[in-house]
Amino acid sequence: MPKPTAPNLPSDAVVDAWIALNRAQQTAQLKIERALRDAQLPPCAWYDVLWELDRAGEAGLRPFEIERRRLIAQSNISRLVDRLAEAGYVERVPCQEDARGQRVVITPAGREMRKRMWPVYARAIGDAVGRRVLDPEAQMLATLLGKLT
Amino acid sequence: MPKPTAPNLPSDAVVDAWIALNRAQQTAQLKIERALRDAQLPPCAWYDVLWELDRAGEAGLRPFEIERRRLIAQSNISRLVDRLAEAGYVERVPCQEDARGQRVVITPAGREMRKRMWPVYARAIGDAVGRRVLDPEAQMLATLLGKLT
DNA sequence: TGGAGATATATGCGAGTGCATCTAGTTGTC
DNA sequence: GACAACTAGATGCACTCGCATATATCTCCA
């Protein structure tokens, strides 16, 4: 009979879930990151940001918006945008409604890079995740994992 | 009807699972790491290795064994052991059956630190995971995530 | 209106990471 | 038994991260 030892102390099932979560994420992440690197493409994080910016369109996004959507720490956003801008994939444009801020806008080169990355990224996700679970399992996973966020 | 576009290309459910996996892991990891830091304790990775070594007993483990159990890259193990040794929590002892290698053995101070970390670590797992899912859900999660490793 | 406090972003710093490479020792093969 | 191929572990390097802090701007209220 599973019985917590004290308030908030996790059951064995919860600890197991935490361990499995780490291992699974790490394993998948490693494979996917490697697939991109092997294809001479930028890392996963670049894709995610380019994707957000592509969806955002002309207006782009404020750095703090990217931060919230992607759960990246503020200082890391700042530098990730630096790198993306240096690579020519995004542009920082001044922001008239708030002089402290800026808008980050994707460039055509950025859009193209995102498109170029997708097949590789997708195949890697397929290999690392899709091949190992059935579709309904994947759905269940997404639902359960969603509760942790 | 969900139908893969091409061999190995992931369905939407799979992509969602991958995204949720990242977010969940990152969120939980961040909280747990912070809880340890706030309690002036070493990071999560130290706990994991100390735990393996504690279970391994007198004989300790070879670095490459730790590597396999914890999915840490070889070079990182090497340096993590450096740090643990410098902190006095483990000791490198020469390995007679293979002169290239060594055995990493936990010290009493290491055992004690592991014990000291556990309550904080456990509570953090409880907060980050246990509070958000029911026990059977955690079990299901562990099972599904296990398939990805 | 004049600050006080909040918010947006940048940056210095110390630490950890992955990759490539190096050294030393081991195993298998002829 | 000698040499090629392999394995264990260490290390230099470039890069990224998280944290703390700095700076500029904004908001709101006395």
Tab-separated table of N, CA and C in Angstrom, chain B residues 4-136:
chain	number	residue	atom	x	y	z
B	4	PRO	N	0.922	9.039	-41.151
B	4	PRO	CA	2.263	9.603	-41.325
B	4	PRO	C	2.523	9.951	-42.781
B	5	THR	N	3.137	11.078	-42.990
B	5	THR	CA	3.409	11.560	-44.346
B	5	THR	C	4.461	10.716	-45.046
B	6	ALA	N	5.409	10.209	-44.278
B	6	ALA	CA	6.483	9.429	-44.861
B	6	ALA	C	7.068	8.539	-43.774
B	7	PRO	N	7.868	7.576	-44.145
B	7	PRO	CA	8.433	6.681	-43.138
B	7	PRO	C	9.154	7.468	-42.062
B	8	ASN	N	8.831	7.156	-40.828
B	8	ASN	CA	9.490	7.776	-39.675
B	8	ASN	C	9.088	9.220	-39.400
B	9	LEU	N	8.302	9.798	-40.260
B	9	LEU	CA	7.891	11.156	-39.936
B	9	LEU	C	6.842	11.077	-38.845
B	10	PRO	N	7.029	11.897	-37.812
B	10	PRO	CA	6.201	11.769	-36.619
B	10	PRO	C	4.810	12.355	-36.811
B	11	SER	N	3.848	11.712	-36.204
B	11	SER	CA	2.485	12.254	-36.185
B	11	SER	C	2.444	13.469	-35.262
B	12	ASP	N	1.342	14.191	-35.331
B	12	ASP	CA	1.175	15.345	-34.444
B	12	ASP	C	1.264	14.927	-32.981
B	13	ALA	N	0.668	13.804	-32.680
B	13	ALA	CA	0.685	13.350	-31.282
B	13	ALA	C	2.118	13.159	-30.811
B	14	VAL	N	2.937	12.619	-31.679
B	14	VAL	CA	4.323	12.374	-31.305
B	14	VAL	C	5.073	13.690	-31.111
B	15	VAL	N	4.844	14.619	-32.016
B	15	VAL	CA	5.495	15.921	-31.863
B	15	VAL	C	5.039	16.592	-30.571
B	16	ASP	N	3.754	16.510	-30.304
B	16	ASP	CA	3.244	17.089	-29.055
B	16	ASP	C	3.905	16.445	-27.848
B	17	ALA	N	4.062	15.148	-27.914
B	17	ALA	CA	4.685	14.444	-26.794
B	17	ALA	C	6.114	14.926	-26.604
B	18	TRP	N	6.803	15.104	-27.699
B	18	TRP	CA	8.185	15.573	-27.621
B	18	TRP	C	8.267	16.961	-27.000
B	19	ILE	N	7.377	17.832	-27.424
B	19	ILE	CA	7.372	19.177	-26.861
B	19	ILE	C	7.035	19.145	-25.380
B	20	ALA	N	6.027	18.369	-25.041
B	20	ALA	CA	5.618	18.282	-23.643
B	20	ALA	C	6.736	17.679	-22.793
B	21	LEU	N	7.422	16.721	-23.369
B	21	LEU	CA	8.535	16.092	-22.654
B	21	LEU	C	9.581	17.127	-22.273
B	22	ASN	N	9.945	17.943	-23.239
B	22	ASN	CA	10.927	18.979	-22.963
B	22	ASN	C	10.475	19.942	-21.899
B	23	ARG	N	9.271	20.419	-22.067
B	23	ARG	CA	8.785	21.423	-21.132
B	23	ARG	C	8.700	20.859	-19.723
B	24	ALA	N	8.180	19.667	-19.630
B	24	ALA	CA	7.999	19.068	-18.312
B	24	ALA	C	9.344	18.841	-17.640
B	25	GLN	N	10.245	18.274	-18.400
B	25	GLN	CA	11.547	17.983	-17.804
B	25	GLN	C	12.229	19.269	-17.355
B	26	GLN	N	12.192	20.237	-18.245
B	26	GLN	CA	12.875	21.485	-17.954
B	26	GLN	C	12.295	22.166	-16.717
B	27	THR	N	10.987	22.211	-16.676
B	27	THR	CA	10.321	22.850	-15.548
B	27	THR	C	10.675	22.156	-14.243
B	28	ALA	N	10.539	20.839	-14.248
B	28	ALA	CA	10.799	20.096	-13.022
B	28	ALA	C	12.261	20.216	-12.622
B	29	GLN	N	13.118	20.027	-13.584
B	29	GLN	CA	14.561	20.100	-13.333
B	29	GLN	C	14.941	21.425	-12.694
B	30	LEU	N	14.421	22.495	-13.276
B	30	LEU	CA	14.744	23.817	-12.779
B	30	LEU	C	14.333	23.956	-11.322
B	31	LYS	N	13.136	23.521	-11.012
B	31	LYS	CA	12.648	23.649	-9.641
B	31	LYS	C	13.488	22.834	-8.668
B	32	ILE	N	13.804	21.630	-9.094
B	32	ILE	CA	14.531	20.736	-8.199
B	32	ILE	C	15.948	21.245	-7.982
B	33	GLU	N	16.567	21.654	-9.069
B	33	GLU	CA	17.915	22.195	-8.965
B	33	GLU	C	17.931	23.416	-8.037
B	34	ARG	N	16.925	24.228	-8.158
B	34	ARG	CA	16.863	25.427	-7.320
B	34	ARG	C	16.656	25.081	-5.856
B	35	ALA	N	15.823	24.087	-5.610
B	35	ALA	CA	15.578	23.693	-4.225
B	35	ALA	C	16.879	23.246	-3.571
B	36	LEU	N	17.663	22.491	-4.302
B	36	LEU	CA	18.934	22.023	-3.753
B	36	LEU	C	19.871	23.202	-3.519
B	37	ARG	N	19.953	24.035	-4.507
B	37	ARG	CA	20.827	25.191	-4.374
B	37	ARG	C	20.403	26.080	-3.197
B	38	ASP	N	19.129	26.296	-3.083
B	38	ASP	CA	18.637	27.141	-1.990
B	38	ASP	C	18.978	26.549	-0.636
B	39	ALA	N	19.068	25.224	-0.595
B	39	ALA	CA	19.413	24.583	0.668
B	39	ALA	C	20.934	24.436	0.794
B	40	GLN	N	21.668	25.116	-0.057
B	40	GLN	CA	23.127	25.094	-0.026
B	40	GLN	C	23.669	23.701	-0.267
B	41	LEU	N	22.986	22.947	-1.078
B	41	LEU	CA	23.417	21.582	-1.348
B	41	LEU	C	23.917	21.469	-2.778
B	42	PRO	N	24.696	20.451	-3.052
B	42	PRO	CA	25.211	20.258	-4.411
B	42	PRO	C	24.073	19.901	-5.368
B	43	PRO	N	24.353	19.975	-6.653
B	43	PRO	CA	23.307	19.721	-7.641
B	43	PRO	C	22.899	18.257	-7.700
B	44	CYS	N	21.752	18.095	-8.292
B	44	CYS	CA	21.125	16.831	-8.601
B	44	CYS	C	22.068	15.730	-9.099
B	45	ALA	N	22.925	16.083	-10.027
B	45	ALA	CA	23.821	15.086	-10.623
B	45	ALA	C	24.725	14.463	-9.561
B	46	TRP	N	25.116	15.277	-8.606
B	46	TRP	CA	25.948	14.738	-7.528
B	46	TRP	C	25.165	13.689	-6.762
B	47	TYR	N	23.923	14.008	-6.473
B	47	TYR	CA	23.119	13.035	-5.739
B	47	TYR	C	23.058	11.719	-6.483
B	48	ASP	N	22.766	11.788	-7.753
B	48	ASP	CA	22.587	10.570	-8.538
B	48	ASP	C	23.826	9.692	-8.493
B	49	VAL	N	24.977	10.313	-8.660
B	49	VAL	CA	26.207	9.525	-8.646
B	49	VAL	C	26.490	8.994	-7.241
B	50	LEU	N	26.283	9.836	-6.248
B	50	LEU	CA	26.512	9.359	-4.875
B	50	LEU	C	25.590	8.185	-4.563
B	51	TRP	N	24.398	8.257	-5.049
B	51	TRP	CA	23.429	7.187	-4.832
B	51	TRP	C	23.905	5.886	-5.475
B	52	GLU	N	24.356	5.963	-6.692
B	52	GLU	CA	24.868	4.763	-7.356
B	52	GLU	C	26.039	4.186	-6.575
B	53	LEU	N	26.912	5.074	-6.138
B	53	LEU	CA	28.115	4.610	-5.449
B	53	LEU	C	27.776	4.034	-4.076
B	54	ASP	N	26.782	4.631	-3.439
B	54	ASP	CA	26.372	4.147	-2.129
B	54	ASP	C	25.833	2.720	-2.268
B	55	ARG	N	25.000	2.526	-3.267
B	55	ARG	CA	24.455	1.194	-3.507
B	55	ARG	C	25.551	0.204	-3.879
B	56	ALA	N	26.582	0.706	-4.571
B	56	ALA	CA	27.624	-0.199	-5.052
B	56	ALA	C	28.507	-0.700	-3.914
B	57	GLY	N	28.529	0.032	-2.801
B	57	GLY	CA	29.284	-0.419	-1.622
B	57	GLY	C	30.789	-0.278	-1.759
B	58	GLU	N	31.478	-1.078	-0.960
B	58	GLU	CA	32.944	-1.068	-0.850
B	58	GLU	C	33.656	-1.027	-2.193
B	59	ALA	N	33.185	-1.854	-3.100
B	59	ALA	CA	33.903	-2.043	-4.363
B	59	ALA	C	33.836	-0.816	-5.251
B	60	GLY	N	32.879	0.012	-5.009
B	60	GLY	CA	32.731	1.190	-5.838
B	60	GLY	C	32.323	0.829	-7.255
B	61	LEU	N	32.505	1.766	-8.135
B	61	LEU	CA	32.154	1.547	-9.541
B	61	LEU	C	33.284	2.068	-10.410
B	62	ARG	N	33.388	1.501	-11.578
B	62	ARG	CA	34.289	2.048	-12.575
B	62	ARG	C	33.597	3.238	-13.221
B	63	PRO	N	34.345	4.251	-13.581
B	63	PRO	CA	33.722	5.407	-14.233
B	63	PRO	C	32.819	5.010	-15.397
B	64	PHE	N	33.260	4.068	-16.198
B	64	PHE	CA	32.427	3.727	-17.349
B	64	PHE	C	31.118	3.058	-16.939
B	65	GLU	N	31.096	2.472	-15.743
B	65	GLU	CA	29.836	1.913	-15.259
B	65	GLU	C	28.869	3.028	-14.875
B	66	ILE	N	29.415	4.023	-14.208
B	66	ILE	CA	28.573	5.176	-13.875
B	66	ILE	C	28.026	5.773	-15.166
B	67	GLU	N	28.913	5.900	-16.121
B	67	GLU	CA	28.537	6.459	-17.417
B	67	GLU	C	27.310	5.757	-17.970
B	68	ARG	N	27.347	4.433	-17.965
B	68	ARG	CA	26.231	3.699	-18.556
B	68	ARG	C	24.968	3.815	-17.736
B	69	ARG	N	25.111	3.788	-16.429
B	69	ARG	CA	23.901	3.844	-15.609
B	69	ARG	C	23.240	5.197	-15.652
B	70	ARG	N	24.032	6.226	-15.712
B	70	ARG	CA	23.469	7.565	-15.593
B	70	ARG	C	23.431	8.328	-16.900
B	71	LEU	N	23.872	7.693	-17.982
B	71	LEU	CA	23.827	8.353	-19.286
B	71	LEU	C	24.561	9.685	-19.294
B	72	ILE	N	25.692	9.719	-18.631
B	72	ILE	CA	26.499	10.939	-18.646
B	72	ILE	C	27.674	10.688	-19.582
B	73	ALA	N	28.031	11.670	-20.347
B	73	ALA	CA	29.131	11.496	-21.296
B	73	ALA	C	30.434	11.243	-20.553
B	74	GLN	N	31.300	10.505	-21.177
B	74	GLN	CA	32.544	10.090	-20.533
B	74	GLN	C	33.332	11.268	-19.971
B	75	SER	N	33.506	12.285	-20.768
B	75	SER	CA	34.327	13.399	-20.301
B	75	SER	C	33.673	14.088	-19.101
B	76	ASN	N	32.360	14.062	-19.089
B	76	ASN	CA	31.684	14.700	-17.964
B	76	ASN	C	31.793	13.873	-16.699
B	77	ILE	N	31.741	12.567	-16.838
B	77	ILE	CA	31.983	11.712	-15.684
B	77	ILE	C	33.344	12.014	-15.102
B	78	SER	N	34.318	12.054	-15.984
B	78	SER	CA	35.684	12.271	-15.528
B	78	SER	C	35.765	13.522	-14.657
B	79	ARG	N	35.145	14.583	-15.137
B	79	ARG	CA	35.246	15.827	-14.383
B	79	ARG	C	34.320	15.864	-13.180
B	80	LEU	N	33.186	15.203	-13.289
B	80	LEU	CA	32.286	15.136	-12.144
B	80	LEU	C	32.968	14.390	-11.006
B	81	VAL	N	33.656	13.304	-11.345
B	81	VAL	CA	34.405	12.572	-10.325
B	81	VAL	C	35.494	13.470	-9.741
B	82	ASP	N	36.155	14.245	-10.582
B	82	ASP	CA	37.108	15.232	-10.075
B	82	ASP	C	36.486	16.076	-8.973
B	83	ARG	N	35.320	16.642	-9.298
B	83	ARG	CA	34.688	17.555	-8.344
B	83	ARG	C	34.280	16.829	-7.069
B	84	LEU	N	33.709	15.642	-7.247
B	84	LEU	CA	33.292	14.878	-6.071
B	84	LEU	C	34.493	14.522	-5.214
B	85	ALA	N	35.593	14.201	-5.870
B	85	ALA	CA	36.784	13.831	-5.120
B	85	ALA	C	37.341	15.041	-4.384
B	86	GLU	N	37.334	16.162	-5.086
B	86	GLU	CA	37.851	17.369	-4.469
B	86	GLU	C	37.022	17.760	-3.251
B	87	ALA	N	35.728	17.485	-3.337
B	87	ALA	CA	34.860	17.794	-2.210
B	87	ALA	C	34.987	16.749	-1.106
B	88	GLY	N	35.707	15.687	-1.392
B	88	GLY	CA	35.912	14.665	-0.364
B	88	GLY	C	34.803	13.627	-0.285
B	89	TYR	N	33.948	13.581	-1.286
B	89	TYR	CA	32.808	12.657	-1.234
B	89	TYR	C	33.103	11.316	-1.887
B	90	VAL	N	34.117	11.274	-2.729
B	90	VAL	CA	34.504	9.993	-3.329
B	90	VAL	C	36.027	9.920	-3.349
B	91	GLU	N	36.501	8.730	-3.613
B	91	GLU	CA	37.937	8.522	-3.691
B	91	GLU	C	38.202	7.689	-4.929
B	92	ARG	N	39.260	8.004	-5.645
B	92	ARG	CA	39.661	7.178	-6.782
B	92	ARG	C	40.669	6.166	-6.264
B	93	VAL	N	40.382	4.907	-6.437
B	93	VAL	CA	41.371	3.914	-6.023
B	93	VAL	C	41.812	3.137	-7.256
B	94	PRO	N	43.098	2.796	-7.314
B	94	PRO	CA	43.583	2.101	-8.500
B	94	PRO	C	42.882	0.758	-8.629
B	95	CYS	N	42.857	0.283	-9.840
B	95	CYS	CA	42.040	-0.877	-10.155
B	95	CYS	C	42.976	-2.003	-10.578
B	96	GLN	N	43.027	-3.063	-9.784
B	96	GLN	CA	44.052	-4.058	-10.115
B	96	GLN	C	43.708	-4.905	-11.312
B	97	GLU	N	42.453	-5.062	-11.614
B	97	GLU	CA	42.159	-5.931	-12.766
B	97	GLU	C	42.300	-5.211	-14.099
B	98	ASP	N	42.500	-3.913	-14.058
B	98	ASP	CA	42.716	-3.186	-15.313
B	98	ASP	C	43.477	-1.896	-15.014
B	99	ALA	N	44.742	-1.907	-15.372
B	99	ALA	CA	45.611	-0.813	-14.972
B	99	ALA	C	45.280	0.507	-15.663
B	100	ARG	N	44.458	0.430	-16.697
B	100	ARG	CA	44.039	1.680	-17.315
B	100	ARG	C	43.044	2.396	-16.428
B	101	GLY	N	42.296	1.587	-15.686
B	101	GLY	CA	41.107	2.109	-15.022
B	101	GLY	C	41.292	2.430	-13.561
B	102	GLN	N	40.204	2.616	-12.898
B	102	GLN	CA	40.189	2.965	-11.485
B	102	GLN	C	38.824	2.579	-10.938
B	103	ARG	N	38.726	2.564	-9.653
B	103	ARG	CA	37.409	2.393	-9.049
B	103	ARG	C	37.095	3.668	-8.294
B	104	VAL	N	35.861	4.082	-8.396
B	104	VAL	CA	35.445	5.260	-7.653
B	104	VAL	C	34.644	4.768	-6.459
B	105	VAL	N	35.072	5.148	-5.275
B	105	VAL	CA	34.446	4.653	-4.053
B	105	VAL	C	33.934	5.824	-3.234
B	106	ILE	N	32.744	5.681	-2.704
B	106	ILE	CA	32.174	6.752	-1.889
B	106	ILE	C	32.835	6.763	-0.516
B	107	THR	N	33.028	7.956	0.031
B	107	THR	CA	33.605	8.086	1.374
B	107	THR	C	32.471	8.236	2.397
B	108	PRO	N	32.789	8.130	3.668
B	108	PRO	CA	31.767	8.386	4.691
B	108	PRO	C	31.140	9.771	4.514
B	109	ALA	N	31.966	10.754	4.230
B	109	ALA	CA	31.421	12.099	4.023
B	109	ALA	C	30.450	12.103	2.847
B	110	GLY	N	30.765	11.314	1.840
B	110	GLY	CA	29.881	11.216	0.686
B	110	GLY	C	28.547	10.594	1.052
B	111	ARG	N	28.616	9.512	1.838
B	111	ARG	CA	27.371	8.880	2.275
B	111	ARG	C	26.526	9.856	3.060
B	112	GLU	N	27.208	10.619	3.871
B	112	GLU	CA	26.469	11.529	4.724
B	112	GLU	C	25.829	12.637	3.895
B	113	MET	N	26.586	13.142	2.946
B	113	MET	CA	26.031	14.189	2.099
B	113	MET	C	24.815	13.670	1.336
B	114	ARG	N	24.919	12.459	0.830
B	114	ARG	CA	23.773	11.896	0.127
B	114	ARG	C	22.560	11.851	1.041
B	115	LYS	N	22.749	11.405	2.234
B	115	LYS	CA	21.640	11.334	3.202
B	115	LYS	C	21.077	12.717	3.467
B	116	ARG	N	21.980	13.671	3.539
B	116	ARG	CA	21.553	15.032	3.851
B	116	ARG	C	20.765	15.641	2.693
B	117	MET	N	21.138	15.217	1.482
B	117	MET	CA	20.454	15.775	0.321
B	117	MET	C	19.061	15.194	0.142
B	118	TRP	N	18.893	13.969	0.531
B	118	TRP	CA	17.659	13.274	0.167
B	118	TRP	C	16.372	13.995	0.570
B	119	PRO	N	16.256	14.452	1.820
B	119	PRO	CA	14.988	15.090	2.200
B	119	PRO	C	14.655	16.269	1.309
B	120	VAL	N	15.666	17.052	0.996
B	120	VAL	CA	15.434	18.237	0.159
B	120	VAL	C	15.061	17.811	-1.254
B	121	TYR	N	15.836	16.866	-1.761
B	121	TYR	CA	15.595	16.360	-3.109
B	121	TYR	C	14.190	15.763	-3.194
B	122	ALA	N	13.873	14.954	-2.199
B	122	ALA	CA	12.579	14.274	-2.203
B	122	ALA	C	11.432	15.283	-2.167
B	123	ARG	N	11.566	16.236	-1.295
B	123	ARG	CA	10.502	17.229	-1.203
B	123	ARG	C	10.350	17.967	-2.534
B	124	ALA	N	11.473	18.252	-3.161
B	124	ALA	CA	11.427	18.963	-4.438
B	124	ALA	C	10.744	18.098	-5.509
B	125	ILE	N	11.043	16.816	-5.503
B	125	ILE	CA	10.368	15.922	-6.450
B	125	ILE	C	8.871	15.906	-6.161
B	126	GLY	N	8.557	15.859	-4.901
B	126	GLY	CA	7.146	15.887	-4.515
B	126	GLY	C	6.451	17.137	-5.031
B	127	ASP	N	7.108	18.261	-4.848
B	127	ASP	CA	6.517	19.525	-5.289
B	127	ASP	C	6.395	19.584	-6.808
B	128	ALA	N	7.468	19.193	-7.478
B	128	ALA	CA	7.516	19.387	-8.923
B	128	ALA	C	6.717	18.320	-9.670
B	129	VAL	N	6.614	17.152	-9.099
B	129	VAL	CA	5.951	16.056	-9.797
B	129	VAL	C	4.763	15.510	-9.006
B	130	GLY	N	5.041	15.088	-7.788
B	130	GLY	CA	4.042	14.371	-7.005
B	130	GLY	C	2.753	15.138	-6.813
B	131	ARG	N	2.900	16.436	-6.641
B	131	ARG	CA	1.701	17.226	-6.384
B	131	ARG	C	0.816	17.361	-7.605
B	132	ARG	N	1.389	17.094	-8.770
B	132	ARG	CA	0.675	17.380	-10.002
B	132	ARG	C	0.020	16.184	-10.657
B	133	VAL	N	0.423	15.006	-10.250
B	133	VAL	CA	-0.211	13.813	-10.815
B	133	VAL	C	-0.604	12.852	-9.706
B	134	LEU	N	-1.625	12.086	-9.977
B	134	LEU	CA	-2.020	11.033	-9.044
B	134	LEU	C	-1.017	9.895	-9.174
B	135	ASP	N	-1.044	9.052	-8.177
B	135	ASP	CA	-0.083	7.967	-8.180
B	135	ASP	C	-0.180	7.039	-9.394
B	136	PRO	N	-1.363	6.640	-9.774
B	136	PRO	CA	-1.431	5.775	-10.962
B	136	PRO	C	-0.985	6.490	-12.216
